[in-house]
Tab-separated table of C-alpha atoms and ligand atoms in Angstrom:
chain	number	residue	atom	x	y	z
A	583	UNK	CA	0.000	0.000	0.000
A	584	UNK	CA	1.191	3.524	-0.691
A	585	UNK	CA	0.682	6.474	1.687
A	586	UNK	CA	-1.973	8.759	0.935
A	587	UNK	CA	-0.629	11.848	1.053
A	588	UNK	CA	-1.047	13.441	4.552
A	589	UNK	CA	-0.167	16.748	6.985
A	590	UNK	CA	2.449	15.435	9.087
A	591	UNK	CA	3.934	17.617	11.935
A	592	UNK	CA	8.152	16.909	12.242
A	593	UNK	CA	9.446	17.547	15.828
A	594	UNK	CA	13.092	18.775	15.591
A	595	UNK	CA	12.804	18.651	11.526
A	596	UNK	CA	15.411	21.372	11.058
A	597	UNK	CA	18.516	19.078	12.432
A	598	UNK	CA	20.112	16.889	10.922
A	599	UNK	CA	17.866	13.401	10.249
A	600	UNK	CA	14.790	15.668	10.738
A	601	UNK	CA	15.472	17.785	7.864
A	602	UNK	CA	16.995	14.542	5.357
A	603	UNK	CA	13.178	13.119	5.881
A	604	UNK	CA	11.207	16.804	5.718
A	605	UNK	CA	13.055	16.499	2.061
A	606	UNK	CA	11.823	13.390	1.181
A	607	UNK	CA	7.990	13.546	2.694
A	608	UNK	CA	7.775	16.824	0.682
A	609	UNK	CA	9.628	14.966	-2.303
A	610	UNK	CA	6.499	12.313	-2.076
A	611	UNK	CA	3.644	14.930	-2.119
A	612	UNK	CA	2.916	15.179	1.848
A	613	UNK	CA	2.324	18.581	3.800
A	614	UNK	CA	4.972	19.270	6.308
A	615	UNK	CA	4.746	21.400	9.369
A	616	UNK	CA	7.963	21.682	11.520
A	617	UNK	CA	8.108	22.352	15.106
A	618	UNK	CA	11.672	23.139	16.092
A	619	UNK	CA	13.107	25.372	18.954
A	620	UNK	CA	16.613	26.098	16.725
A	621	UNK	CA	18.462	24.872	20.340
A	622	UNK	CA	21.162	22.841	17.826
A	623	UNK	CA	19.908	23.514	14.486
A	624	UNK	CA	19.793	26.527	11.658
A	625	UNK	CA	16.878	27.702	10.061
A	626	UNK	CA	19.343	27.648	6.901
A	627	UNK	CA	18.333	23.619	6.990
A	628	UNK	CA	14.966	24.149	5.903
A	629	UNK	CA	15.837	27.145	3.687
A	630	UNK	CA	18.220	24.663	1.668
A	631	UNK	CA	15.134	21.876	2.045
A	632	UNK	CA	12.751	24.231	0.185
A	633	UNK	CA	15.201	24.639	-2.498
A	634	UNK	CA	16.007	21.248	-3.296
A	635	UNK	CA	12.303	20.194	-2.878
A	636	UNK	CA	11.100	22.949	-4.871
A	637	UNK	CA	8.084	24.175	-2.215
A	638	UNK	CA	8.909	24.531	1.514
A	639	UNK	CA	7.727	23.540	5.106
A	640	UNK	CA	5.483	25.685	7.451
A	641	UNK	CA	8.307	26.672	9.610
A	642	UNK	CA	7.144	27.424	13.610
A	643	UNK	CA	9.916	28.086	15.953
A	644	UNK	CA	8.589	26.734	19.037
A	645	UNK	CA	9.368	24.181	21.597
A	646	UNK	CA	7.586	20.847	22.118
A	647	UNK	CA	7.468	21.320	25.992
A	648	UNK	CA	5.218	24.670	25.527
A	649	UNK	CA	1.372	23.720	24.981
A	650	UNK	CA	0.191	27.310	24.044
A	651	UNK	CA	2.610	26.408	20.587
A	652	UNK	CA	1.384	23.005	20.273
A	653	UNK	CA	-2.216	23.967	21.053
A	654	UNK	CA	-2.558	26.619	18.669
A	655	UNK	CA	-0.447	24.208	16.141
A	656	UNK	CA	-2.713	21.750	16.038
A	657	UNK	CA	-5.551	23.491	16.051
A	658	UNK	CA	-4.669	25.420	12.787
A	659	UNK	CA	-3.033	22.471	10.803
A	660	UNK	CA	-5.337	19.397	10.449
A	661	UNK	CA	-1.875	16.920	11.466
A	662	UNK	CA	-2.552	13.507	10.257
A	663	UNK	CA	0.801	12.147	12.034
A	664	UNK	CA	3.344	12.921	14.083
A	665	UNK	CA	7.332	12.150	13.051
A	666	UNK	CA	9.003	13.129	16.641
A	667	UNK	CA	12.773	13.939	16.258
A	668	UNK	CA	12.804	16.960	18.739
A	669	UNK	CA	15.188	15.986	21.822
A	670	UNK	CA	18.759	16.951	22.959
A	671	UNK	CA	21.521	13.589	21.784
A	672	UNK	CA	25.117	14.426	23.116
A	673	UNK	CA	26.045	11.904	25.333
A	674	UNK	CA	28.910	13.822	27.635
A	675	UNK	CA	26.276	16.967	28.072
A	676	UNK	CA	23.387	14.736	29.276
A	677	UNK	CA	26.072	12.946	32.074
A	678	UNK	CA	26.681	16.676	33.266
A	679	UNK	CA	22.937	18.080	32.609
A	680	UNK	CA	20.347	15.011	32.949
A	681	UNK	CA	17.723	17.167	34.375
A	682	UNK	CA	18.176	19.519	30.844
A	683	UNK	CA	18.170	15.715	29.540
A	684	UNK	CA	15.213	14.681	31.003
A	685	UNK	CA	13.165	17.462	30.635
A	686	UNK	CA	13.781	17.860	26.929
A	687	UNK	CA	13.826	14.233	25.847
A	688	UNK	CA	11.102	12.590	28.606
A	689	UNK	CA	8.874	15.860	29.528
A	690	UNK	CA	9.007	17.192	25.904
A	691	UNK	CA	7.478	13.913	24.861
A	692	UNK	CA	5.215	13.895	27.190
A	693	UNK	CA	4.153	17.021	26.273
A	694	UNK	CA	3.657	15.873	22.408
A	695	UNK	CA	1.772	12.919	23.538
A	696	UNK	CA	-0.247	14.964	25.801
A	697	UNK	CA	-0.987	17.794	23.385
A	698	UNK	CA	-1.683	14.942	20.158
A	699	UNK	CA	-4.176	13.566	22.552
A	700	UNK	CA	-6.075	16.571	23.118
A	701	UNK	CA	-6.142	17.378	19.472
A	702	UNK	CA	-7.095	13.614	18.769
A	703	UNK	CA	-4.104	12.840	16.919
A	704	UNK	CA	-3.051	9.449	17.345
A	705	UNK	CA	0.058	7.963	14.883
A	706	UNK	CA	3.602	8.904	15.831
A	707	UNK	CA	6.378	7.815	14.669
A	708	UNK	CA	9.191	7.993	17.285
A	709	UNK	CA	13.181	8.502	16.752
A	710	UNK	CA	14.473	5.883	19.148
A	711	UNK	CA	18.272	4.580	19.213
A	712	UNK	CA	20.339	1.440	19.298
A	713	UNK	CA	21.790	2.826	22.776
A	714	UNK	CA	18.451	1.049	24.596
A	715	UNK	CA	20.108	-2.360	23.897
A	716	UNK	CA	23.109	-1.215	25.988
A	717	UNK	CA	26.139	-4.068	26.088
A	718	UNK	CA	24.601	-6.984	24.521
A	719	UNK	CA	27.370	-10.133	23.617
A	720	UNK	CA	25.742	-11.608	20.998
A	721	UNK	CA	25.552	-10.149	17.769
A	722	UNK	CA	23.777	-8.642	15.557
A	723	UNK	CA	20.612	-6.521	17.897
A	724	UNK	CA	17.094	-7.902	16.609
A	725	UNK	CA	14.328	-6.350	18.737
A	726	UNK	CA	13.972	-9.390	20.257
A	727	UNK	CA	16.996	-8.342	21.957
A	728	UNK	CA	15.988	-7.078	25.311
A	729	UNK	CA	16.386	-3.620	26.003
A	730	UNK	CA	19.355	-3.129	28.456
A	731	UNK	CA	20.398	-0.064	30.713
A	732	UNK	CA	21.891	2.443	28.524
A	733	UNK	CA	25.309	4.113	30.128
A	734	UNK	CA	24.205	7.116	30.213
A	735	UNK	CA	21.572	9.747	30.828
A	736	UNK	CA	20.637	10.408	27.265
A	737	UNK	CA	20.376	6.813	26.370
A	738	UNK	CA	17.876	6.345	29.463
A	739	UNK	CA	15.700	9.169	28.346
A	740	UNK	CA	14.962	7.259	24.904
A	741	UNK	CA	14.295	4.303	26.650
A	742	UNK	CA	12.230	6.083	28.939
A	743	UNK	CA	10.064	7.362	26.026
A	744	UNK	CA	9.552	4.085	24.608
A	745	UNK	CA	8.057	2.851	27.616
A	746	UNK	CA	6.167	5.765	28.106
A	747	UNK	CA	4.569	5.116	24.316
A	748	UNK	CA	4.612	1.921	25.177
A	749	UNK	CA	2.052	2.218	28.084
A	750	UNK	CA	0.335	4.880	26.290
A	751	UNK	CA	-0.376	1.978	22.949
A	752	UNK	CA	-1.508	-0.305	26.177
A	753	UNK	CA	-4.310	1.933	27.306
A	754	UNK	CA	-5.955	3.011	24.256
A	755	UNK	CA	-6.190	1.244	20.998
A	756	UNK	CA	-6.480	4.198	18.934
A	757	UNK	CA	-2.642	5.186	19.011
A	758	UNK	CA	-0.704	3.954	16.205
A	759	UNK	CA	3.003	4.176	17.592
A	760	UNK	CA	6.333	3.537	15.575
A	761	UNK	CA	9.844	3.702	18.010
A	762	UNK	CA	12.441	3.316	15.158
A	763	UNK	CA	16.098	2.600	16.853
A	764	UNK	CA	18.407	4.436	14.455
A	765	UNK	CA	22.061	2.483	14.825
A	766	UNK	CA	24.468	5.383	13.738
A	767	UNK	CA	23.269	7.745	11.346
A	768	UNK	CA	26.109	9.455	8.896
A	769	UNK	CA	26.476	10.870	5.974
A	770	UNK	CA	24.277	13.701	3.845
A	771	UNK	CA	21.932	14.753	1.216
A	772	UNK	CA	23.909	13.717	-2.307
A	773	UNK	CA	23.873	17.497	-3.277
A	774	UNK	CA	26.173	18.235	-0.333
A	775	UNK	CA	23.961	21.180	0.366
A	776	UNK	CA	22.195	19.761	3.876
A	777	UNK	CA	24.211	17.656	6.179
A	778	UNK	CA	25.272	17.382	9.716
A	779	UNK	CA	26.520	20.196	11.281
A	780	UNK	CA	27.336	19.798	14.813
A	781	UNK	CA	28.184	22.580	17.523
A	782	UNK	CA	31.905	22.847	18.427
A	783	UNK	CA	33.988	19.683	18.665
A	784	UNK	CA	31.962	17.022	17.190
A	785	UNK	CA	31.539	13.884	19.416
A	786	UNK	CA	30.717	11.109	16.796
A	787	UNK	CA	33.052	9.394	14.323
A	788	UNK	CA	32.180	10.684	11.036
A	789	UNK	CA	31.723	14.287	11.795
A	790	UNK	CA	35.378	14.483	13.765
A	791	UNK	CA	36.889	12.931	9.871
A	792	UNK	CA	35.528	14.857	7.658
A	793	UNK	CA	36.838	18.137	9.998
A	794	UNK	CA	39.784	16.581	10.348
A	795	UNK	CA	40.025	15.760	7.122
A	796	UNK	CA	38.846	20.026	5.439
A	797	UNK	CA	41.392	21.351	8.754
A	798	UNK	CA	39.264	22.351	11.260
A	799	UNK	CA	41.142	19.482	13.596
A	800	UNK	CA	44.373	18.450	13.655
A	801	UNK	CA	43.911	14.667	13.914
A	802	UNK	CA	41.508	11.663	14.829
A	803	UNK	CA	41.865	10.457	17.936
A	804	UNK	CA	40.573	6.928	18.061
A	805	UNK	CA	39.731	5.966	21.406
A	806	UNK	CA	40.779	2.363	21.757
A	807	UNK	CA	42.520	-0.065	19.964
A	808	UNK	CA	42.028	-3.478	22.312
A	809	UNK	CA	38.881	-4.230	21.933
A	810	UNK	CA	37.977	-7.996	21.016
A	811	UNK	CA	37.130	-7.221	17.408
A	812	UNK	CA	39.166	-7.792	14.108
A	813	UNK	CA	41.413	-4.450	14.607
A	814	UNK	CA	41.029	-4.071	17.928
A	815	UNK	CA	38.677	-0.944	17.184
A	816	UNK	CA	34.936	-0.292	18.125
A	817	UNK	CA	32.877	-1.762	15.424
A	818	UNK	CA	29.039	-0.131	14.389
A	819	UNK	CA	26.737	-0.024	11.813
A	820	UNK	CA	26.715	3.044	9.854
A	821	UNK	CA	23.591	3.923	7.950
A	822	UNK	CA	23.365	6.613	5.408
A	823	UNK	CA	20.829	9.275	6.568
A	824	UNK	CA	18.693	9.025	3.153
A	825	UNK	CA	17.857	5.720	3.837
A	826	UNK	CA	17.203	6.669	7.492
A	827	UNK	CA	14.716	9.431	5.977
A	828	UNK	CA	13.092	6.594	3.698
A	829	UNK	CA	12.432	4.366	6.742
A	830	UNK	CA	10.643	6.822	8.323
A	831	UNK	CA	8.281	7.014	4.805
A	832	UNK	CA	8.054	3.352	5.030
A	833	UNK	CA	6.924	3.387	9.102
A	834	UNK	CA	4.145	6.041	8.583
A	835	UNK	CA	3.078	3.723	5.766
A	836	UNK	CA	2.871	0.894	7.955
A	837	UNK	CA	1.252	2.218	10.631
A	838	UNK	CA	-1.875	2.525	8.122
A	839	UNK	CA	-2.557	-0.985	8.797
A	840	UNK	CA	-1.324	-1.632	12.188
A	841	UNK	CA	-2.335	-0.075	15.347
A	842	UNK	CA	-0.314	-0.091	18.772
A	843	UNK	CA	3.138	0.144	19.689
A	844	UNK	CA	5.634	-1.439	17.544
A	845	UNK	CA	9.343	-1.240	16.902
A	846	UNK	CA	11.934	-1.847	14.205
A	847	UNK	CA	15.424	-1.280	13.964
A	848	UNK	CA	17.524	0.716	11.450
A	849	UNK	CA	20.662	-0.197	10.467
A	850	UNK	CA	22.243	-1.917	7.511
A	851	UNK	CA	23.330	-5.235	9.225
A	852	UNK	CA	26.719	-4.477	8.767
A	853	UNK	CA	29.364	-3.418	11.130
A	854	UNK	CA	32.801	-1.404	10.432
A	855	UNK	CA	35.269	-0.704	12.295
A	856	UNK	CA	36.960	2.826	13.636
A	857	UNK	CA	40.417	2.122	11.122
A	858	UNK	CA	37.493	0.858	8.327
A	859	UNK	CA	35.989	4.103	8.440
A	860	UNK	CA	38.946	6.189	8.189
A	861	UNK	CA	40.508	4.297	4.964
A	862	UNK	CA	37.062	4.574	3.476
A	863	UNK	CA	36.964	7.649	3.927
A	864	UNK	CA	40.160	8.091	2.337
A	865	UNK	CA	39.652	6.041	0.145
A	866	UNK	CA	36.292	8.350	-0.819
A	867	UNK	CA	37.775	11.519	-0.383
A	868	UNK	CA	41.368	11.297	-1.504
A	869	UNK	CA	42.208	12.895	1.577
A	870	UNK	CA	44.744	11.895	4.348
A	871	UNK	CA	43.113	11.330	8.046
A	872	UNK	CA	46.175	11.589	10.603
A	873	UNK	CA	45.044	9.608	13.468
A	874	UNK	CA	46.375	8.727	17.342
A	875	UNK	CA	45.401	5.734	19.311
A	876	UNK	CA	43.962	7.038	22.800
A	877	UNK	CA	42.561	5.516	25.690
A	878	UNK	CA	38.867	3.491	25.679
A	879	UNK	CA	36.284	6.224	25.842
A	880	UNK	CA	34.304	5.613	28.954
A	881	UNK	CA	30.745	4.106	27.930
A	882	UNK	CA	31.414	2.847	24.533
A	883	UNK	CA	30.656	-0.851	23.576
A	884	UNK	CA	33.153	-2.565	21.757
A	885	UNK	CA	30.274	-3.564	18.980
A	886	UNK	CA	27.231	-2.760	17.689
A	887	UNK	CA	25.477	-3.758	14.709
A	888	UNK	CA	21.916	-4.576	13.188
A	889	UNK	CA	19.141	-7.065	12.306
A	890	UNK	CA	17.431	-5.255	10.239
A	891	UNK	CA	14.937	-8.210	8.781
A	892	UNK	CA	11.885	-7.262	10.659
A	893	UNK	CA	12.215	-3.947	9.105
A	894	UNK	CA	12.486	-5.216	5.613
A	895	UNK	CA	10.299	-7.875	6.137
A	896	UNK	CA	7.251	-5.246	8.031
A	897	UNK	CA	8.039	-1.662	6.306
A	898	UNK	CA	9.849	-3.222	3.071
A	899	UNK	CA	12.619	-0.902	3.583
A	900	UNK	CA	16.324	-1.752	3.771
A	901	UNK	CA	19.389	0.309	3.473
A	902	UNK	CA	20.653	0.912	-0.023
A	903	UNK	CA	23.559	3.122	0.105
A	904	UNK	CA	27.026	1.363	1.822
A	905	UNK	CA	29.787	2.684	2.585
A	906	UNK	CA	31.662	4.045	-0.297
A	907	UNK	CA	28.610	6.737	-0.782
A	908	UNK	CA	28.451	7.277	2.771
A	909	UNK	CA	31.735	8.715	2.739
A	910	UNK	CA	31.506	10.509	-0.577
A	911	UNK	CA	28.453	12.105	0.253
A	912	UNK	CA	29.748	13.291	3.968
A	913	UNK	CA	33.024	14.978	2.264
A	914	UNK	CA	30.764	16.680	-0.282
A	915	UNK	CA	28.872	18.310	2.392
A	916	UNK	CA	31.668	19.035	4.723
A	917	UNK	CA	33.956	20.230	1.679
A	918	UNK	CA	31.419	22.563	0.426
A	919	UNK	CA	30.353	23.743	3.580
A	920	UNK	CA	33.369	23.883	5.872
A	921	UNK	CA	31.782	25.909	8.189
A	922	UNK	CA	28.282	23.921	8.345
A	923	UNK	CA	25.265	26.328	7.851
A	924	UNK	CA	27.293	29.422	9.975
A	925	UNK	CA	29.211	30.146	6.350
A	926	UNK	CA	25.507	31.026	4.643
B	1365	LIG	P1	19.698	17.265	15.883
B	1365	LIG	O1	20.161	17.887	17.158
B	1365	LIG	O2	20.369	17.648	14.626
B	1365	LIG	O3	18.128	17.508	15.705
B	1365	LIG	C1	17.242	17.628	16.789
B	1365	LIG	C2	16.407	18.874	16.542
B	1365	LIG	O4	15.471	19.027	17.610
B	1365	LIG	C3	17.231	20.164	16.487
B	1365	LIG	O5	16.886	20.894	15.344
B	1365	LIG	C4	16.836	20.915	17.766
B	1365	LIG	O6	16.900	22.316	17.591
B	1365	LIG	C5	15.434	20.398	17.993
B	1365	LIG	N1	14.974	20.413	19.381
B	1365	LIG	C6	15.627	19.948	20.479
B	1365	LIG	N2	14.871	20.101	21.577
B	1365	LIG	C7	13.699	20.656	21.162
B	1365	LIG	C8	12.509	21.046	21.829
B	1365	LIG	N3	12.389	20.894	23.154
B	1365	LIG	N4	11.508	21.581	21.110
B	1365	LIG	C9	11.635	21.749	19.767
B	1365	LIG	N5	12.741	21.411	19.090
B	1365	LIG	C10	13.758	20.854	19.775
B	1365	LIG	O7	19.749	15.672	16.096
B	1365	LIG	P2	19.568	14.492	15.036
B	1365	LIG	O8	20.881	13.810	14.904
B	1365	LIG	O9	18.863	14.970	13.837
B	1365	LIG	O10	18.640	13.538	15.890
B	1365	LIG	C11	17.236	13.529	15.747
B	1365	LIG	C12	16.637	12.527	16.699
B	1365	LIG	O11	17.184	11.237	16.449
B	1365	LIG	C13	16.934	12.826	18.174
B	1365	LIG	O12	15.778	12.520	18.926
B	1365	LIG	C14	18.055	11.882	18.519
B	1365	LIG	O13	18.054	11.528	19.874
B	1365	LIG	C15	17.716	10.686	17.650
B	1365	LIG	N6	18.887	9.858	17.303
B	1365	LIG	C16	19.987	10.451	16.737
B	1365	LIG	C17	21.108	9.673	16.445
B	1365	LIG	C18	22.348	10.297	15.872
B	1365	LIG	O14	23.421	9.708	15.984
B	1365	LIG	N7	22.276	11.449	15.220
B	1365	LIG	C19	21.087	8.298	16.713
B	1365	LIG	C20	19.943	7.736	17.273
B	1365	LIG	C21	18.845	8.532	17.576
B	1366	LIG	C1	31.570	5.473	16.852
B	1366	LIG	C2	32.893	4.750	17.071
B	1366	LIG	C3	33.992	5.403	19.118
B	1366	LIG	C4	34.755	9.554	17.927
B	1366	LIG	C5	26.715	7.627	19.692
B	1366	LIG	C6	25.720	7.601	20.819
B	1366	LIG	C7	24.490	6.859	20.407
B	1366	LIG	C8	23.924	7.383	19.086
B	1366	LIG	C9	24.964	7.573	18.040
B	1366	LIG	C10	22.139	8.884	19.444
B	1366	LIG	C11	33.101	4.299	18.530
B	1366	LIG	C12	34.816	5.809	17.916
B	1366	LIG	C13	34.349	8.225	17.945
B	1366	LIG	C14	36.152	9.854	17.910
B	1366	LIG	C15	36.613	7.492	17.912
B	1366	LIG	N1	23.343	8.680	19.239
B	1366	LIG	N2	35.273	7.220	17.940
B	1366	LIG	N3	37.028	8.799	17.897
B	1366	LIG	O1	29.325	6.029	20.332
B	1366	LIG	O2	28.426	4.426	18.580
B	1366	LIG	O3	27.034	6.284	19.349
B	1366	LIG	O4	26.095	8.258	18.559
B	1366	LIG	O5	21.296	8.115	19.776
B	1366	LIG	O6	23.587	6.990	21.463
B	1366	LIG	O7	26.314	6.948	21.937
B	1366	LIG	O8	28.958	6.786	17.917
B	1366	LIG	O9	30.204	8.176	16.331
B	1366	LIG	O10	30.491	8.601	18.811
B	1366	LIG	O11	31.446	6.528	17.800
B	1366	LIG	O12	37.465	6.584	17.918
B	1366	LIG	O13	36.563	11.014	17.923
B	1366	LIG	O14	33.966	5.668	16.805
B	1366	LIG	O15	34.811	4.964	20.170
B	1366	LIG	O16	33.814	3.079	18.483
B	1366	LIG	P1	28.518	5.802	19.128
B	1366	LIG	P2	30.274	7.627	17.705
């Protein structure tokens, strides 16, 4: 079945996954509103969007956590569903600031749910991460996999959410609720003209590279190189963000037909490895990535990769794009935009 086409609200759809899938719901025909409080995003995102889409989002700079804004929201747009990426993700910060943590990421849902409720808007679709499974041995995750306890704050605030939905699905059958668990989402939008542009020293992989890589850093420093894996370096599962943005197509289209809470993972069923990554990215880029081997960073898991059969199998989605594009695409952004959307 294909989607009718819809008026979907986007929580956070100015940053950086929100704004890859704002392109493509406008790209298949839907209305988009976005909600977004610009804490770590630029309205420059959506500006670009509109461009490349050819017709842009209602735009309301607002915050999930204040009902006046929701209120009024969704009592002028007729929403059909929700697409909730609104919610602080840097690990160190939420270990110093959980309450900031927990007030944006559990409260501010809360807030959503409570406001959709009142407005009688049921589906969501709910930007949930691999970090619930916490250390597991046995790879790769399938959500069969129990849920573990994340290391940190932020990681406990998504799993906090998905229980909350998950009660919420349990005591009324009219919500339609997707939690997607995103394993780690790189790359950018193949005309290098939205990306990921993160605020001061970038704390994931990809990100630190490519600065490294146009000379905003000196070097990589790869934390950890005894880990029981084939190189001794943390192994994930990278996903490119344009399939990320087409799963979240394919979950709204499922939960047509299925009611409740229900869950699928993202990834591409694939894991690489920290020393992987930077010679693909050379290897992409033509660029040299100087690198230094540091010290474990505390909280990491040595591995981390996907099942992602239930997805295929229930949303027919899977990941297209490996890593050579990954990498290609992520240079093109970062090389045409060294200094993210601050050089517009
Ligand atoms: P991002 O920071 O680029 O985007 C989040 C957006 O939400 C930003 O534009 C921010 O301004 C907005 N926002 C934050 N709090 C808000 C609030 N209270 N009200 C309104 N807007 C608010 O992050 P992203 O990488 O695009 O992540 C999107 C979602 O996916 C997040 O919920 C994140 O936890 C989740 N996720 C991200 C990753 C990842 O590695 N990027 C992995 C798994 C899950
Ligand atoms: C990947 C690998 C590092 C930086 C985090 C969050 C997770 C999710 C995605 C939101 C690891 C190594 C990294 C560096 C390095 N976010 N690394 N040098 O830790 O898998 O996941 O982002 O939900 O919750 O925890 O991603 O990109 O930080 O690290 O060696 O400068 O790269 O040790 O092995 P991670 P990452």
């Amino acid at each position: 079945m294909t989607l009718k086409k819809q008026t979907l609200l986007v929580t956070g759809g100015a940053g950086y996954i929100g704004s890859h899938t704002v392109l493509a719901l406008l790209e298949a025909g839907h209305e988009v509103v976005v909600l977004d409080n610009l804490s770590n995003s630029s309205p420059q995102s959506l500006a670009r969007v509109a461009r490349l889409a050819g017709r842009a989002p209602v735009f309301i700079e607002g915050d999930i956590r204040d009902d006046t804004v929701t209120r009024a929201l969704f009592a002028r747009y007729s929403i059909d569903a929700v697409l909730h990426f609104a919610g602080l993700k840097a690990v160190g910060e939420s270990v110093r600031e959980p309450l900031r943590y927990y007030d944006n990421n559990v409260a501010g849902s809360l807030a959503l749910c409570q406001a959709m409720a009142a407005a009688g808007v049921f589906s969501l679709v709910f930007s949930s991460s691999a970090t619930v499974y916490g250390e597991v041995a046995q790879m790769p995750i399938s959500e069969t996999t129990p849920t573990g306890r994340p290391s940190n704050p932020y990681g406990r605030s998504k799993l906090m959410v998905e229980e909350l939905l998950a009660d919420l699905a349990q005591s009324d059958p009219r919500w339609r609720i997707g939690v997607l668990r995103y394993f780690n989402p790189v790359g950018a939008h193949a005309s290098g003209s939205i990306g990921e542009d993160p605020n001061g020293i970038p704390n994931n992989l990809l990100p630190y590279i490519t600065q490294v890589a146009v000379g905003k850093l000196a070097q990589l420093t790869v934390f950890g190189d005894d880990y029981p894996t084939p190189d001794g370096t943390g192994v994930r599962d990278y996903i490119h963000v344009v399939d990320l943005a087409a799963g979240h197509l394919q979950a709204l289209n499922a939960l047509q037909t299925r009611s409740g809470w229900q869950v699928w993972n993202l990834g591409t069923g694939q894991g690489y490895s920290v020393l992987e990554m930077v010679h693909a990215f050379e290897a992409a880029s033509g660029q040299a990535v100087p690198y230094r081997i540091a010290a474990r960073r505390a909280g990491d898991v040595a591995q981390c990769w996907s099942d992602p059969a239930k997805a295929e199998q229930e949303l027919g989605w899977c990941a297209r794009r490996g890593l050579p594009e990954m990498m290609a695409d992520a240079w093109r952004w970062q090389s045409a935009n060294p200094q993210g959307y601050g050089g517009d």
